[in-house]
Amino acid sequence: MAEVQLVGEEGRGDLGPQYEKKQKLDVTKIAYMKRKVSFSAAHRLWSRHLSDEENERLYGKCFHVNGHGHNYTVEATLRGEIDPSTGMILNIQDLKTAIQIAVTDPLDHKNLDLDVPFFKDRVSTTENLVVYIWEQLSEALGDKSKLLYEVCVHETDNNTFIYRGE
């Protein structure tokens, strides 16, 4: 709480010297919380809407019949008001549990194309993966899903994909 003091000055028409008021205002503090997790998964980039030649041309070595894998790193960022009674946006253990349910359990050491129903009708690009993780994390956070600000997936050291629910 910040305290504001209004004191009038002589000669001013808006407040006289007799007017003094103290008012307490809530000052909301917004903070960001980020948690990282890594997982390994395999996939093959191919679209059933394209011929093998088109898939080969578009996806190159990522179209290989046996697929390939990545060691992904996911960063989930929450944005919210700091609760004055707890000093937190969300208990970090709750975020850790939500990430376990939304990311690690369904994705770690899996073949995205074969083991994750979301990719049955979608190409398993990292753009689609970051959307999947957002949706799963939103569900796992339940009534706290409004705090989810950003999901970032690092496919490699050079390739990073970000989704903010838009």
mmCIF file of C-alpha atoms in Angstrom, residues 8-147:
data_model
loop_
_atom_site.group_PDB
_atom_site.id
_atom_site.type_symbol
_atom_site.label_atom_id
_atom_site.label_comp_id
_atom_site.label_asym_id
_atom_site.label_seq_id
_atom_site.Cartn_x
_atom_site.Cartn_y
_atom_site.Cartn_z
ATOM 1 C CA GLY A 8 -4.075 22.420 0.176
ATOM 2 C CA GLU A 9 -2.128 25.658 -0.204
ATOM 3 C CA GLU A 10 -3.114 29.272 0.691
ATOM 4 C CA GLY A 11 -4.496 31.190 -2.232
ATOM 5 C CA ARG A 12 -5.551 28.177 -4.279
ATOM 6 C CA GLY A 13 -9.227 27.840 -5.028
ATOM 7 C CA ASP A 14 -9.257 24.031 -5.207
ATOM 8 C CA LEU A 15 -8.050 23.174 -1.709
ATOM 9 C CA GLY A 16 -7.806 25.408 1.318
ATOM 10 C CA PRO A 17 -5.236 25.121 4.117
ATOM 11 C CA GLN A 18 -7.827 23.438 6.283
ATOM 12 C CA TYR A 19 -8.166 20.518 3.825
ATOM 13 C CA GLU A 20 -5.940 17.559 4.476
ATOM 14 C CA LYS A 21 -6.753 14.043 3.465
ATOM 15 C CA LYS A 22 -4.763 10.873 3.664
ATOM 16 C CA GLN A 23 -5.735 8.080 1.354
ATOM 17 C CA LYS A 24 -4.326 4.589 0.972
ATOM 18 C CA LEU A 25 -4.091 3.265 -2.567
ATOM 19 C CA ASP A 26 -3.461 -0.326 -3.601
ATOM 20 C CA VAL A 27 -0.368 -0.533 -5.752
ATOM 21 C CA THR A 28 -0.475 -3.781 -7.687
ATOM 22 C CA LYS A 29 2.869 -5.314 -8.473
ATOM 23 C CA ILE A 30 3.094 -7.513 -11.563
ATOM 24 C CA ALA A 31 5.823 -10.112 -11.844
ATOM 25 C CA TYR A 32 6.832 -12.826 -14.285
ATOM 26 C CA MET A 33 7.650 -16.396 -13.290
ATOM 27 C CA LYS A 34 9.504 -18.717 -15.666
ATOM 28 C CA ARG A 35 10.209 -22.423 -15.345
ATOM 29 C CA LYS A 36 12.269 -24.592 -17.709
ATOM 30 C CA VAL A 37 12.006 -28.269 -18.486
ATOM 31 C CA SER A 38 13.730 -30.460 -21.063
ATOM 32 C CA PHE A 39 12.503 -33.532 -22.874
ATOM 33 C CA SER A 40 13.575 -35.726 -25.773
ATOM 34 C CA ALA A 41 11.242 -36.735 -28.578
ATOM 35 C CA ALA A 42 11.296 -38.047 -32.137
ATOM 36 C CA HIS A 43 9.215 -36.999 -35.117
ATOM 37 C CA ARG A 44 9.105 -36.890 -38.898
ATOM 38 C CA LEU A 45 8.123 -33.804 -40.820
ATOM 39 C CA TRP A 46 5.674 -34.726 -43.541
ATOM 40 C CA SER A 47 2.274 -33.603 -44.692
ATOM 41 C CA ARG A 48 -0.307 -36.012 -46.036
ATOM 42 C CA HIS A 49 -1.534 -33.136 -48.212
ATOM 43 C CA LEU A 50 1.730 -33.196 -50.175
ATOM 44 C CA SER A 51 3.348 -35.776 -52.448
ATOM 45 C CA ASP A 52 6.555 -37.495 -51.359
ATOM 46 C CA GLU A 53 8.468 -35.260 -53.774
ATOM 47 C CA GLU A 54 6.883 -32.114 -52.306
ATOM 48 C CA ASN A 55 7.536 -33.314 -48.746
ATOM 49 C CA GLU A 56 11.158 -34.076 -49.639
ATOM 50 C CA ARG A 57 11.635 -30.655 -51.207
ATOM 51 C CA LEU A 58 9.939 -28.813 -48.307
ATOM 52 C CA TYR A 59 11.267 -30.725 -45.282
ATOM 53 C CA GLY A 60 14.579 -32.098 -46.617
ATOM 54 C CA LYS A 61 16.381 -34.445 -44.212
ATOM 55 C CA CYS A 62 13.594 -33.955 -41.646
ATOM 56 C CA PHE A 63 11.350 -35.984 -43.997
ATOM 57 C CA HIS A 64 13.529 -39.111 -43.578
ATOM 58 C CA VAL A 65 11.363 -42.212 -43.319
ATOM 59 C CA ASN A 66 12.755 -43.146 -39.885
ATOM 60 C CA GLY A 67 12.354 -39.633 -38.498
ATOM 61 C CA HIS A 68 14.781 -37.839 -36.222
ATOM 62 C CA GLY A 69 14.833 -36.476 -32.691
ATOM 63 C CA HIS A 70 15.486 -33.395 -30.619
ATOM 64 C CA ASN A 71 16.359 -32.552 -27.049
ATOM 65 C CA TYR A 72 13.780 -29.812 -26.565
ATOM 66 C CA THR A 73 13.813 -27.188 -23.825
ATOM 67 C CA VAL A 74 10.502 -25.601 -22.850
ATOM 68 C CA GLU A 75 10.150 -22.354 -20.915
ATOM 69 C CA ALA A 76 6.733 -21.570 -19.470
ATOM 70 C CA THR A 77 6.250 -17.975 -18.350
ATOM 71 C CA LEU A 78 3.448 -16.806 -16.087
ATOM 72 C CA ARG A 79 2.492 -13.157 -15.577
ATOM 73 C CA GLY A 80 0.414 -12.003 -12.659
ATOM 74 C CA GLU A 81 -0.116 -9.944 -9.572
ATOM 75 C CA ILE A 82 1.977 -10.765 -6.560
ATOM 76 C CA ASP A 83 -0.417 -11.964 -3.879
ATOM 77 C CA PRO A 84 0.260 -9.788 -0.816
ATOM 78 C CA SER A 85 -0.500 -12.624 1.574
ATOM 79 C CA THR A 86 1.799 -15.238 -0.059
ATOM 80 C CA GLY A 87 4.276 -13.048 -1.914
ATOM 81 C CA MET A 88 3.830 -15.228 -5.013
ATOM 82 C CA ILE A 89 2.095 -15.222 -8.386
ATOM 83 C CA LEU A 90 1.606 -18.976 -8.043
ATOM 84 C CA ASN A 91 3.229 -21.588 -5.866
ATOM 85 C CA ILE A 92 6.200 -22.834 -7.918
ATOM 86 C CA GLN A 93 5.280 -26.410 -6.992
ATOM 87 C CA ASP A 94 1.906 -25.939 -8.733
ATOM 88 C CA LEU A 95 3.681 -24.785 -11.903
ATOM 89 C CA LYS A 96 6.122 -27.690 -11.661
ATOM 90 C CA THR A 97 3.219 -30.151 -11.393
ATOM 91 C CA ALA A 98 1.353 -28.545 -14.312
ATOM 92 C CA ILE A 99 4.465 -28.791 -16.514
ATOM 93 C CA GLN A 100 4.928 -32.430 -15.541
ATOM 94 C CA ILE A 101 1.327 -33.183 -16.569
ATOM 95 C CA ALA A 102 1.338 -31.038 -19.726
ATOM 96 C CA VAL A 103 4.853 -31.541 -21.074
ATOM 97 C CA THR A 104 7.022 -34.235 -19.540
ATOM 98 C CA ASP A 105 4.489 -37.039 -19.132
ATOM 99 C CA PRO A 106 2.965 -36.879 -22.627
ATOM 100 C CA LEU A 107 6.108 -35.925 -24.608
ATOM 101 C CA ASP A 108 9.336 -37.188 -23.037
ATOM 102 C CA HIS A 109 10.880 -40.098 -24.955
ATOM 103 C CA LYS A 110 7.885 -40.267 -27.289
ATOM 104 C CA ASN A 111 7.395 -40.216 -31.031
ATOM 105 C CA LEU A 112 5.260 -37.114 -31.540
ATOM 106 C CA ASP A 113 3.640 -38.491 -34.698
ATOM 107 C CA LEU A 114 2.744 -41.874 -33.225
ATOM 108 C CA ASP A 115 2.237 -41.248 -29.507
ATOM 109 C CA VAL A 116 0.586 -37.815 -29.307
ATOM 110 C CA PRO A 117 -2.995 -37.702 -30.667
ATOM 111 C CA PHE A 118 -2.729 -33.934 -31.314
ATOM 112 C CA PHE A 119 -0.368 -34.704 -34.202
ATOM 113 C CA LYS A 120 -2.620 -37.262 -35.857
ATOM 114 C CA ASP A 121 -3.917 -34.560 -38.222
ATOM 115 C CA ARG A 122 -1.103 -31.995 -37.890
ATOM 116 C CA VAL A 123 2.477 -31.794 -39.053
ATOM 117 C CA SER A 124 4.734 -32.146 -36.003
ATOM 118 C CA THR A 125 6.560 -28.858 -36.544
ATOM 119 C CA THR A 126 7.782 -26.992 -33.512
ATOM 120 C CA GLU A 127 5.244 -24.262 -34.327
ATOM 121 C CA ASN A 128 2.485 -26.817 -33.749
ATOM 122 C CA LEU A 129 4.318 -28.279 -30.749
ATOM 123 C CA VAL A 130 4.442 -24.914 -28.954
ATOM 124 C CA VAL A 131 0.672 -24.501 -29.496
ATOM 125 C CA TYR A 132 0.055 -28.025 -28.169
ATOM 126 C CA ILE A 133 2.123 -27.301 -25.051
ATOM 127 C CA TRP A 134 0.246 -24.015 -24.478
ATOM 128 C CA GLU A 135 -3.118 -25.788 -24.688
ATOM 129 C CA GLN A 136 -2.048 -28.627 -22.403
ATOM 130 C CA LEU A 137 -0.467 -26.277 -19.883
ATOM 131 C CA SER A 138 -3.571 -24.062 -19.863
ATOM 132 C CA GLU A 139 -5.669 -27.110 -19.056
ATOM 133 C CA ALA A 140 -3.253 -28.332 -16.361
ATOM 134 C CA LEU A 141 -3.233 -24.903 -14.679
ATOM 135 C CA GLY A 142 -7.040 -24.938 -14.441
ATOM 136 C CA ASP A 143 -8.441 -21.759 -12.911
ATOM 137 C CA LYS A 144 -4.928 -20.270 -12.916
ATOM 138 C CA SER A 145 -4.577 -20.586 -16.716
ATOM 139 C CA LYS A 146 -5.120 -16.828 -17.108
ATOM 140 C CA LEU A 147 -1.617 -16.415 -15.655
#
